[in-house]
Amino acid sequence: MIIIMFGPPAAGKGSVAGILSEKYNIPTISTGDMFRKYISNGSEIGKKANEYISQGQLVPDEITIEMVKERLSENDVKNGFILDGFPRTVKQAEELDKFLKENNRDIDVVVKLEAPKEELLERITNRRICKNSDCKAVYNTKLNPPKVAGICDKCGGPIVQRDDDKLESALNRLSVYDKETAPVADYYKGTERLYTTTLSERENRLKDVVSADIIKYLDLKKKKNNGKRNIEDECR
Ligand code: ADP
Ligand code: ZN
């Protein structure tokens, strides 16, 4: 199973990915988390990436695509994986398709999560994360605060706000999404891979409901494909 989580910053990609990752027993690969880990390690790639991330800009394709290809060459993705936050440009989408084709694989679904813009901005600025890069738990100061302020429920690590979640960079990220990332959805349109849905607290479409819908969609798609295969067999 290969799943792509797509959508604007704070759309809920990571939350839904967590649920699908358990359901299908496949790892989630978040390019944002990978970059943050490189940054906290003080590695070269982290230093370079941080120049862009701190401004709310995309990390250049050359760096990002190489990093993802390397990750997708590891053993634990053999049965499938979820990409959270990649591809974010048409170039990245093309390179991913090329890479998967070389390995005789294909994307099962690109999930596009939508939410009203004010809600996104509110989620971004209220978001807090656990600083421990092995934990990465995500909190929301209003909807899902930690039990003890400033301390992670899961690991006891410190809870911080990402620099790029502060208002100015957050606004920048939303406009970068509209300009550079939104066109990726057109790239997938018409290939029977794109599934668009809304995750919104205000509309009472929470992550469990959204995830259940995606699972239903994937079940149906599987049945349909099996049916197609049977018909093809009969015609032989
Ligand atoms: P969110 O989905 O909340 O915006 P992420 O953790 O996915 O945040 O990404 C944080 C930052 O990392 C992005 O704003 C961008 O600078 C960088 N980044 C992550 N994924 C990519 C990508 N596929 N291409 C370029 N930059 C990326
Ligand atoms: Zn933690």
PDB file of C-alpha atoms and ligand atoms in Angstrom:
ATOM      1  CA  MET A   1       0.000   0.000   0.000  1.00  0.00           C
ATOM      2  CA  ILE A   2       1.395   3.387  -1.010  1.00  0.00           C
ATOM      3  CA  ILE A   3      -0.438   6.418   0.345  1.00  0.00           C
ATOM      4  CA  ILE A   4       0.358  10.086  -0.212  1.00  0.00           C
ATOM      5  CA  MET A   5      -0.920  12.635   2.296  1.00  0.00           C
ATOM      6  CA  PHE A   6      -1.385  15.926   0.516  1.00  0.00           C
ATOM      7  CA  GLY A   7      -2.759  19.307   1.548  1.00  0.00           C
ATOM      8  CA  PRO A   8      -1.930  22.687   3.084  1.00  0.00           C
ATOM      9  CA  PRO A   9       0.079  23.155   6.297  1.00  0.00           C
ATOM     10  CA  ALA A  10      -1.810  21.855   9.358  1.00  0.00           C
ATOM     11  CA  ALA A  11      -4.449  20.134   7.217  1.00  0.00           C
ATOM     12  CA  GLY A  12      -4.107  17.098   9.468  1.00  0.00           C
ATOM     13  CA  LYS A  13      -1.829  15.042   7.216  1.00  0.00           C
ATOM     14  CA  GLY A  14       0.257  13.765  10.111  1.00  0.00           C
ATOM     15  CA  SER A  15      -2.752  12.871  12.290  1.00  0.00           C
ATOM     16  CA  VAL A  16      -4.501  10.892   9.566  1.00  0.00           C
ATOM     17  CA  ALA A  17      -1.210   9.289   8.519  1.00  0.00           C
ATOM     18  CA  GLY A  18      -0.812   8.024  12.085  1.00  0.00           C
ATOM     19  CA  ILE A  19      -4.160   6.212  11.934  1.00  0.00           C
ATOM     20  CA  LEU A  20      -3.560   4.753   8.458  1.00  0.00           C
ATOM     21  CA  SER A  21      -0.041   3.703   9.422  1.00  0.00           C
ATOM     22  CA  GLU A  22      -1.447   1.545  12.240  1.00  0.00           C
ATOM     23  CA  LYS A  23      -4.270   0.166  10.128  1.00  0.00           C
ATOM     24  CA  TYR A  24      -1.995  -0.989   7.282  1.00  0.00           C
ATOM     25  CA  ASN A  25       1.091  -1.553   9.408  1.00  0.00           C
ATOM     26  CA  ILE A  26       3.318   0.584   7.198  1.00  0.00           C
ATOM     27  CA  PRO A  27       5.711   3.395   8.153  1.00  0.00           C
ATOM     28  CA  THR A  28       4.969   7.088   7.749  1.00  0.00           C
ATOM     29  CA  ILE A  29       7.685   9.132   6.132  1.00  0.00           C
ATOM     30  CA  SER A  30       7.312  12.823   6.931  1.00  0.00           C
ATOM     31  CA  THR A  31       9.770  15.045   5.071  1.00  0.00           C
ATOM     32  CA  GLY A  32       9.139  17.837   7.606  1.00  0.00           C
ATOM     33  CA  ASP A  33      10.094  15.490  10.478  1.00  0.00           C
ATOM     34  CA  MET A  34      13.156  14.302   8.565  1.00  0.00           C
ATOM     35  CA  PHE A  35      14.328  17.870   8.043  1.00  0.00           C
ATOM     36  CA  ARG A  36      13.707  18.771  11.691  1.00  0.00           C
ATOM     37  CA  LYS A  37      15.759  15.760  12.770  1.00  0.00           C
ATOM     38  CA  TYR A  38      18.640  16.811  10.500  1.00  0.00           C
ATOM     39  CA  ILE A  39      18.393  20.334  11.905  1.00  0.00           C
ATOM     40  CA  SER A  40      18.548  19.179  15.524  1.00  0.00           C
ATOM     41  CA  ASN A  41      21.515  16.913  14.665  1.00  0.00           C
ATOM     42  CA  GLY A  42      23.332  19.939  13.292  1.00  0.00           C
ATOM     43  CA  SER A  43      24.113  18.087  10.028  1.00  0.00           C
ATOM     44  CA  GLU A  44      24.975  19.826   6.728  1.00  0.00           C
ATOM     45  CA  ILE A  45      21.658  18.977   5.099  1.00  0.00           C
ATOM     46  CA  GLY A  46      19.889  20.331   8.192  1.00  0.00           C
ATOM     47  CA  LYS A  47      21.755  23.637   8.051  1.00  0.00           C
ATOM     48  CA  LYS A  48      20.887  24.119   4.400  1.00  0.00           C
ATOM     49  CA  ALA A  49      17.248  23.090   4.845  1.00  0.00           C
ATOM     50  CA  ASN A  50      16.789  25.395   7.826  1.00  0.00           C
ATOM     51  CA  GLU A  51      17.588  28.474   5.721  1.00  0.00           C
ATOM     52  CA  TYR A  52      14.379  27.762   3.810  1.00  0.00           C
ATOM     53  CA  ILE A  53      12.217  26.198   6.506  1.00  0.00           C
ATOM     54  CA  SER A  54      12.641  29.077   8.945  1.00  0.00           C
ATOM     55  CA  GLN A  55      11.357  31.440   6.228  1.00  0.00           C
ATOM     56  CA  GLY A  56       8.373  29.271   5.415  1.00  0.00           C
ATOM     57  CA  GLN A  57       9.846  28.490   1.984  1.00  0.00           C
ATOM     58  CA  LEU A  58      10.177  25.063   0.390  1.00  0.00           C
ATOM     59  CA  VAL A  59      13.513  23.297   0.612  1.00  0.00           C
ATOM     60  CA  PRO A  60      14.918  23.045  -2.961  1.00  0.00           C
ATOM     61  CA  ASP A  61      13.837  20.007  -4.989  1.00  0.00           C
ATOM     62  CA  GLU A  62      17.365  18.603  -5.445  1.00  0.00           C
ATOM     63  CA  ILE A  63      17.852  18.230  -1.708  1.00  0.00           C
ATOM     64  CA  THR A  64      14.347  16.979  -0.950  1.00  0.00           C
ATOM     65  CA  ILE A  65      14.039  14.468  -3.798  1.00  0.00           C
ATOM     66  CA  GLU A  66      17.440  12.902  -3.041  1.00  0.00           C
ATOM     67  CA  MET A  67      16.548  12.582   0.632  1.00  0.00           C
ATOM     68  CA  VAL A  68      13.232  10.860  -0.133  1.00  0.00           C
ATOM     69  CA  LYS A  69      14.706   8.488  -2.717  1.00  0.00           C
ATOM     70  CA  GLU A  70      17.309   7.406  -0.216  1.00  0.00           C
ATOM     71  CA  ARG A  71      14.663   6.837   2.429  1.00  0.00           C
ATOM     72  CA  LEU A  72      12.505   4.840   0.007  1.00  0.00           C
ATOM     73  CA  SER A  73      15.441   2.543  -0.697  1.00  0.00           C
ATOM     74  CA  GLU A  74      15.441   1.259   2.868  1.00  0.00           C
ATOM     75  CA  ASN A  75      14.024  -2.138   3.777  1.00  0.00           C
ATOM     76  CA  ASP A  76      11.047  -1.181   5.922  1.00  0.00           C
ATOM     77  CA  VAL A  77       9.093   0.282   2.989  1.00  0.00           C
ATOM     78  CA  LYS A  78       8.877  -3.029   1.096  1.00  0.00           C
ATOM     79  CA  ASN A  79       5.228  -3.603   2.083  1.00  0.00           C
ATOM     80  CA  GLY A  80       4.267  -0.012   1.564  1.00  0.00           C
ATOM     81  CA  PHE A  81       4.547   3.407   3.147  1.00  0.00           C
ATOM     82  CA  ILE A  82       2.788   6.698   3.708  1.00  0.00           C
ATOM     83  CA  LEU A  83       4.370   9.929   2.517  1.00  0.00           C
ATOM     84  CA  ASP A  84       3.406  12.923   4.624  1.00  0.00           C
ATOM     85  CA  GLY A  85       4.395  16.245   3.063  1.00  0.00           C
ATOM     86  CA  PHE A  86       5.906  14.910  -0.156  1.00  0.00           C
ATOM     87  CA  PRO A  87       5.478  15.686  -3.055  1.00  0.00           C
ATOM     88  CA  ARG A  88       5.047  19.433  -2.638  1.00  0.00           C
ATOM     89  CA  THR A  89       6.012  20.468  -6.179  1.00  0.00           C
ATOM     90  CA  VAL A  90       5.113  19.069  -9.603  1.00  0.00           C
ATOM     91  CA  LYS A  91       8.778  18.210 -10.126  1.00  0.00           C
ATOM     92  CA  GLN A  92       8.739  16.125  -6.927  1.00  0.00           C
ATOM     93  CA  ALA A  93       5.567  14.345  -8.091  1.00  0.00           C
ATOM     94  CA  GLU A  94       7.130  13.513 -11.461  1.00  0.00           C
ATOM     95  CA  GLU A  95      10.332  12.235  -9.870  1.00  0.00           C
ATOM     96  CA  LEU A  96       8.367  10.112  -7.410  1.00  0.00           C
ATOM     97  CA  ASP A  97       6.371   8.503 -10.232  1.00  0.00           C
ATOM     98  CA  LYS A  98       9.592   7.813 -12.126  1.00  0.00           C
ATOM     99  CA  PHE A  99      11.222   6.275  -9.071  1.00  0.00           C
ATOM    100  CA  LEU A 100       8.211   4.068  -8.287  1.00  0.00           C
ATOM    101  CA  LYS A 101       7.879   2.946 -11.911  1.00  0.00           C
ATOM    102  CA  GLU A 102      11.522   1.856 -11.953  1.00  0.00           C
ATOM    103  CA  ASN A 103      10.642  -0.326  -8.979  1.00  0.00           C
ATOM    104  CA  ASN A 104       7.359  -1.585 -10.536  1.00  0.00           C
ATOM    105  CA  ARG A 105       5.253   0.144  -7.939  1.00  0.00           C
ATOM    106  CA  ASP A 106       2.449   2.685  -8.027  1.00  0.00           C
ATOM    107  CA  ILE A 107       0.632   5.033  -5.695  1.00  0.00           C
ATOM    108  CA  ASP A 108      -2.691   3.630  -4.382  1.00  0.00           C
ATOM    109  CA  VAL A 109      -4.107   6.943  -3.326  1.00  0.00           C
ATOM    110  CA  VAL A 110      -3.232  10.600  -3.024  1.00  0.00           C
ATOM    111  CA  VAL A 111      -5.359  11.912  -0.164  1.00  0.00           C
ATOM    112  CA  LYS A 112      -5.961  15.626  -0.478  1.00  0.00           C
ATOM    113  CA  LEU A 113      -7.080  17.099   2.851  1.00  0.00           C
ATOM    114  CA  GLU A 114      -8.904  20.393   2.797  1.00  0.00           C
ATOM    115  CA  ALA A 115      -9.985  22.804   5.538  1.00  0.00           C
ATOM    116  CA  PRO A 116     -11.157  26.420   5.714  1.00  0.00           C
ATOM    117  CA  LYS A 117      -8.198  28.796   5.660  1.00  0.00           C
ATOM    118  CA  GLU A 118      -9.002  30.476   9.006  1.00  0.00           C
ATOM    119  CA  GLU A 119      -9.095  27.080  10.613  1.00  0.00           C
ATOM    120  CA  LEU A 120      -5.705  26.174   9.147  1.00  0.00           C
ATOM    121  CA  LEU A 121      -4.135  29.371  10.423  1.00  0.00           C
ATOM    122  CA  GLU A 122      -5.615  28.834  13.863  1.00  0.00           C
ATOM    123  CA  ARG A 123      -4.333  25.248  13.960  1.00  0.00           C
ATOM    124  CA  ILE A 124      -0.845  26.325  12.903  1.00  0.00           C
ATOM    125  CA  THR A 125      -0.481  29.069  15.468  1.00  0.00           C
ATOM    126  CA  ASN A 126      -1.956  26.892  18.258  1.00  0.00           C
ATOM    127  CA  ARG A 127       0.197  23.898  17.359  1.00  0.00           C
ATOM    128  CA  ARG A 128       2.929  22.783  19.749  1.00  0.00           C
ATOM    129  CA  ILE A 129       5.255  19.830  19.302  1.00  0.00           C
ATOM    130  CA  CYS A 130       7.376  17.653  21.538  1.00  0.00           C
ATOM    131  CA  LYS A 131      10.992  18.630  21.035  1.00  0.00           C
ATOM    132  CA  ASN A 132      12.169  15.036  21.407  1.00  0.00           C
ATOM    133  CA  SER A 133      12.671  13.999  17.768  1.00  0.00           C
ATOM    134  CA  ASP A 134      12.033  10.340  18.587  1.00  0.00           C
ATOM    135  CA  CYS A 135       8.596  11.275  19.967  1.00  0.00           C
ATOM    136  CA  LYS A 136       7.348  14.219  17.876  1.00  0.00           C
ATOM    137  CA  ALA A 137       3.938  14.230  19.608  1.00  0.00           C
ATOM    138  CA  VAL A 138       1.733  17.058  18.373  1.00  0.00           C
ATOM    139  CA  TYR A 139      -0.511  19.178  20.620  1.00  0.00           C
ATOM    140  CA  ASN A 140      -2.926  22.055  20.152  1.00  0.00           C
ATOM    141  CA  THR A 141      -3.131  24.657  22.902  1.00  0.00           C
ATOM    142  CA  LYS A 142      -6.928  24.826  22.535  1.00  0.00           C
ATOM    143  CA  LEU A 143      -8.165  21.489  21.203  1.00  0.00           C
ATOM    144  CA  ASN A 144      -5.612  19.092  22.600  1.00  0.00           C
ATOM    145  CA  PRO A 145      -3.316  20.587  25.246  1.00  0.00           C
ATOM    146  CA  PRO A 146      -0.857  18.437  27.219  1.00  0.00           C
ATOM    147  CA  LYS A 147      -1.970  17.462  30.736  1.00  0.00           C
ATOM    148  CA  VAL A 148       0.866  19.463  32.288  1.00  0.00           C
ATOM    149  CA  ALA A 149       1.635  22.713  30.489  1.00  0.00           C
ATOM    150  CA  GLY A 150       4.901  22.583  28.541  1.00  0.00           C
ATOM    151  CA  ILE A 151       5.519  18.865  29.136  1.00  0.00           C
ATOM    152  CA  CYS A 152       4.840  16.010  26.734  1.00  0.00           C
ATOM    153  CA  ASP A 153       2.263  13.456  27.994  1.00  0.00           C
ATOM    154  CA  LYS A 154       4.011  10.671  26.143  1.00  0.00           C
ATOM    155  CA  CYS A 155       7.699  11.103  26.913  1.00  0.00           C
ATOM    156  CA  GLY A 156       8.015  13.961  29.421  1.00  0.00           C
ATOM    157  CA  GLY A 157      10.030  15.996  26.910  1.00  0.00           C
ATOM    158  CA  PRO A 158       9.673  19.765  26.505  1.00  0.00           C
ATOM    159  CA  ILE A 159       6.862  21.097  24.329  1.00  0.00           C
ATOM    160  CA  VAL A 160       7.755  23.930  21.992  1.00  0.00           C
ATOM    161  CA  GLN A 161       6.347  25.968  19.145  1.00  0.00           C
ATOM    162  CA  ARG A 162       8.009  25.427  15.777  1.00  0.00           C
ATOM    163  CA  ASP A 163       9.597  28.676  14.537  1.00  0.00           C
ATOM    164  CA  ASP A 164       7.792  28.269  11.246  1.00  0.00           C
ATOM    165  CA  ASP A 165       4.448  27.970  13.074  1.00  0.00           C
ATOM    166  CA  LYS A 166       4.691  31.602  14.194  1.00  0.00           C
ATOM    167  CA  LEU A 167       2.271  33.890  12.405  1.00  0.00           C
ATOM    168  CA  GLU A 168       4.530  35.471   9.787  1.00  0.00           C
ATOM    169  CA  SER A 169       6.079  32.246   8.540  1.00  0.00           C
ATOM    170  CA  ALA A 170       2.724  30.481   8.773  1.00  0.00           C
ATOM    171  CA  LEU A 171       1.164  33.027   6.417  1.00  0.00           C
ATOM    172  CA  ASN A 172       4.099  32.569   4.085  1.00  0.00           C
ATOM    173  CA  ARG A 173       3.658  28.799   4.080  1.00  0.00           C
ATOM    174  CA  LEU A 174      -0.017  29.116   3.200  1.00  0.00           C
ATOM    175  CA  SER A 175       0.789  31.296   0.197  1.00  0.00           C
ATOM    176  CA  VAL A 176       3.659  29.014  -0.887  1.00  0.00           C
ATOM    177  CA  TYR A 177       1.124  26.171  -0.753  1.00  0.00           C
ATOM    178  CA  ASP A 178      -1.273  28.005  -3.069  1.00  0.00           C
ATOM    179  CA  LYS A 179       1.456  28.900  -5.538  1.00  0.00           C
ATOM    180  CA  GLU A 180       3.780  25.910  -5.621  1.00  0.00           C
ATOM    181  CA  THR A 181       2.037  22.946  -4.038  1.00  0.00           C
ATOM    182  CA  ALA A 182      -1.658  23.200  -4.986  1.00  0.00           C
ATOM    183  CA  PRO A 183      -0.845  22.538  -8.694  1.00  0.00           C
ATOM    184  CA  VAL A 184       0.365  19.064  -7.700  1.00  0.00           C
ATOM    185  CA  ALA A 185      -3.305  18.065  -7.259  1.00  0.00           C
ATOM    186  CA  ASP A 186      -3.882  18.821 -10.965  1.00  0.00           C
ATOM    187  CA  TYR A 187      -0.966  16.557 -11.782  1.00  0.00           C
ATOM    188  CA  TYR A 188      -2.787  13.646 -10.103  1.00  0.00           C
ATOM    189  CA  LYS A 189      -6.263  14.512 -11.378  1.00  0.00           C
ATOM    190  CA  GLY A 190      -7.666  12.106 -13.927  1.00  0.00           C
ATOM    191  CA  THR A 191      -5.328   9.288 -12.933  1.00  0.00           C
ATOM    192  CA  GLU A 192      -7.844   7.693 -10.515  1.00  0.00           C
ATOM    193  CA  ARG A 193      -5.437   8.288  -7.674  1.00  0.00           C
ATOM    194  CA  LEU A 194      -6.744  11.512  -6.162  1.00  0.00           C
ATOM    195  CA  TYR A 195      -9.188  11.371  -3.224  1.00  0.00           C
ATOM    196  CA  THR A 196     -10.260  14.754  -1.884  1.00  0.00           C
ATOM    197  CA  THR A 197     -11.865  15.185   1.520  1.00  0.00           C
ATOM    198  CA  THR A 198     -12.312  17.728   4.313  1.00  0.00           C
ATOM    199  CA  LEU A 199     -10.891  17.600   7.830  1.00  0.00           C
ATOM    200  CA  SER A 200     -12.488  20.317   9.905  1.00  0.00           C
ATOM    201  CA  GLU A 201     -13.269  20.626  13.593  1.00  0.00           C
ATOM    202  CA  ARG A 202     -15.888  23.256  12.821  1.00  0.00           C
ATOM    203  CA  GLU A 203     -17.642  20.973  10.368  1.00  0.00           C
ATOM    204  CA  ASN A 204     -17.262  18.079  12.797  1.00  0.00           C
ATOM    205  CA  ARG A 205     -15.173  16.093  10.314  1.00  0.00           C
ATOM    206  CA  LEU A 206     -12.557  14.792  12.707  1.00  0.00           C
ATOM    207  CA  LYS A 207      -9.548  12.628  11.925  1.00  0.00           C
ATOM    208  CA  ASP A 208     -11.245   9.300  12.800  1.00  0.00           C
ATOM    209  CA  VAL A 209     -14.154   9.917  10.442  1.00  0.00           C
ATOM    210  CA  VAL A 210     -11.853  11.108   7.681  1.00  0.00           C
ATOM    211  CA  SER A 211      -9.565   8.091   8.107  1.00  0.00           C
ATOM    212  CA  ALA A 212     -12.520   5.678   8.021  1.00  0.00           C
ATOM    213  CA  ASP A 213     -13.652   7.259   4.729  1.00  0.00           C
ATOM    214  CA  ILE A 214     -10.195   6.811   3.225  1.00  0.00           C
ATOM    215  CA  ILE A 215     -10.085   3.157   4.304  1.00  0.00           C
ATOM    216  CA  LYS A 216     -13.523   2.592   2.732  1.00  0.00           C
ATOM    217  CA  TYR A 217     -12.315   4.205  -0.489  1.00  0.00           C
ATOM    218  CA  LEU A 218      -9.228   1.969  -0.581  1.00  0.00           C
ATOM    219  CA  ASP A 219     -11.356  -1.165   0.069  1.00  0.00           C
ATOM    220  CA  LEU A 220     -13.687  -0.267  -2.778  1.00  0.00           C
ATOM    221  CA  LYS A 221     -10.803   0.462  -5.106  1.00  0.00           C
ATOM    222  CA  LYS A 222      -9.235  -2.891  -4.294  1.00  0.00           C
ATOM    223  CA  LYS A 223     -12.511  -4.734  -4.990  1.00  0.00           C
ATOM    224  CA  LYS A 224     -12.931  -2.893  -8.268  1.00  0.00           C
ATOM    225  CA  ASN A 225      -9.388  -3.731  -9.364  1.00  0.00           C
ATOM    226  CA  ASN A 226      -9.802  -7.387  -8.407  1.00  0.00           C
ATOM    227  CA  GLY A 227     -13.017  -7.435 -10.455  1.00  0.00           C
ATOM    228  CA  LYS A 228     -11.184  -5.960 -13.420  1.00  0.00           C
ATOM    229  CA  ARG A 229      -8.470  -8.579 -13.134  1.00  0.00           C
ATOM    230  CA  ASN A 230     -11.061 -11.404 -13.044  1.00  0.00           C
ATOM    231  CA  ILE A 231     -12.771 -10.100 -16.163  1.00  0.00           C
ATOM    232  CA  GLU A 232      -9.423  -9.822 -17.930  1.00  0.00           C
ATOM    233  CA  ASP A 233      -8.630 -13.424 -16.929  1.00  0.00           C
ATOM    234  CA  GLU A 234     -11.965 -14.629 -18.298  1.00  0.00           C
ATOM    235  CA  CYS A 235     -11.324 -12.877 -21.590  1.00  0.00           C
ATOM    236  CA  ARG A 236      -8.034 -14.666 -22.064  1.00  0.00           C
TER     237      ARG A 236
HETATM  238  P1  ADP B   1       3.314  21.329   7.540  1.00  0.00           P
HETATM  239  O1  ADP B   1       2.707  20.222   6.743  1.00  0.00           O
HETATM  240  O2  ADP B   1       2.688  21.570   8.847  1.00  0.00           O
HETATM  241  O3  ADP B   1       3.485  22.573   6.757  1.00  0.00           O
HETATM  242  P2  ADP B   1       5.904  19.960   7.498  1.00  0.00           P
HETATM  243  O4  ADP B   1       6.459  19.466   8.772  1.00  0.00           O
HETATM  244  O5  ADP B   1       5.360  18.970   6.527  1.00  0.00           O
HETATM  245  O6  ADP B   1       4.820  21.040   7.895  1.00  0.00           O
HETATM  246  O7  ADP B   1       7.025  20.807   6.739  1.00  0.00           O
HETATM  247  C1  ADP B   1       7.747  21.827   7.365  1.00  0.00           C
HETATM  248  C2  ADP B   1       8.642  22.538   6.365  1.00  0.00           C
HETATM  249  O8  ADP B   1       9.599  21.625   5.840  1.00  0.00           O
HETATM  250  C3  ADP B   1       7.929  23.090   5.134  1.00  0.00           C
HETATM  251  O9  ADP B   1       7.366  24.362   5.375  1.00  0.00           O
HETATM  252  C4  ADP B   1       9.081  23.158   4.141  1.00  0.00           C
HETATM  253  O10 ADP B   1       9.910  24.265   4.378  1.00  0.00           O
HETATM  254  C5  ADP B   1       9.868  21.904   4.478  1.00  0.00           C
HETATM  255  N1  ADP B   1       9.413  20.754   3.653  1.00  0.00           N
HETATM  256  C6  ADP B   1       8.750  19.650   4.079  1.00  0.00           C
HETATM  257  N2  ADP B   1       8.464  18.827   3.052  1.00  0.00           N
HETATM  258  C7  ADP B   1       8.953  19.417   1.936  1.00  0.00           C
HETATM  259  C8  ADP B   1       8.959  19.085   0.543  1.00  0.00           C
HETATM  260  N3  ADP B   1       8.377  17.953   0.088  1.00  0.00           N
HETATM  261  N4  ADP B   1       9.562  19.941  -0.312  1.00  0.00           N
HETATM  262  C9  ADP B   1      10.144  21.080   0.122  1.00  0.00           C
HETATM  263  N5  ADP B   1      10.157  21.472   1.399  1.00  0.00           N
HETATM  264  C10 ADP B   1       9.577  20.649   2.315  1.00  0.00           C
HETATM  265 ZN    ZN B   2       7.244  13.558  23.624  1.00  0.00          ZN
END
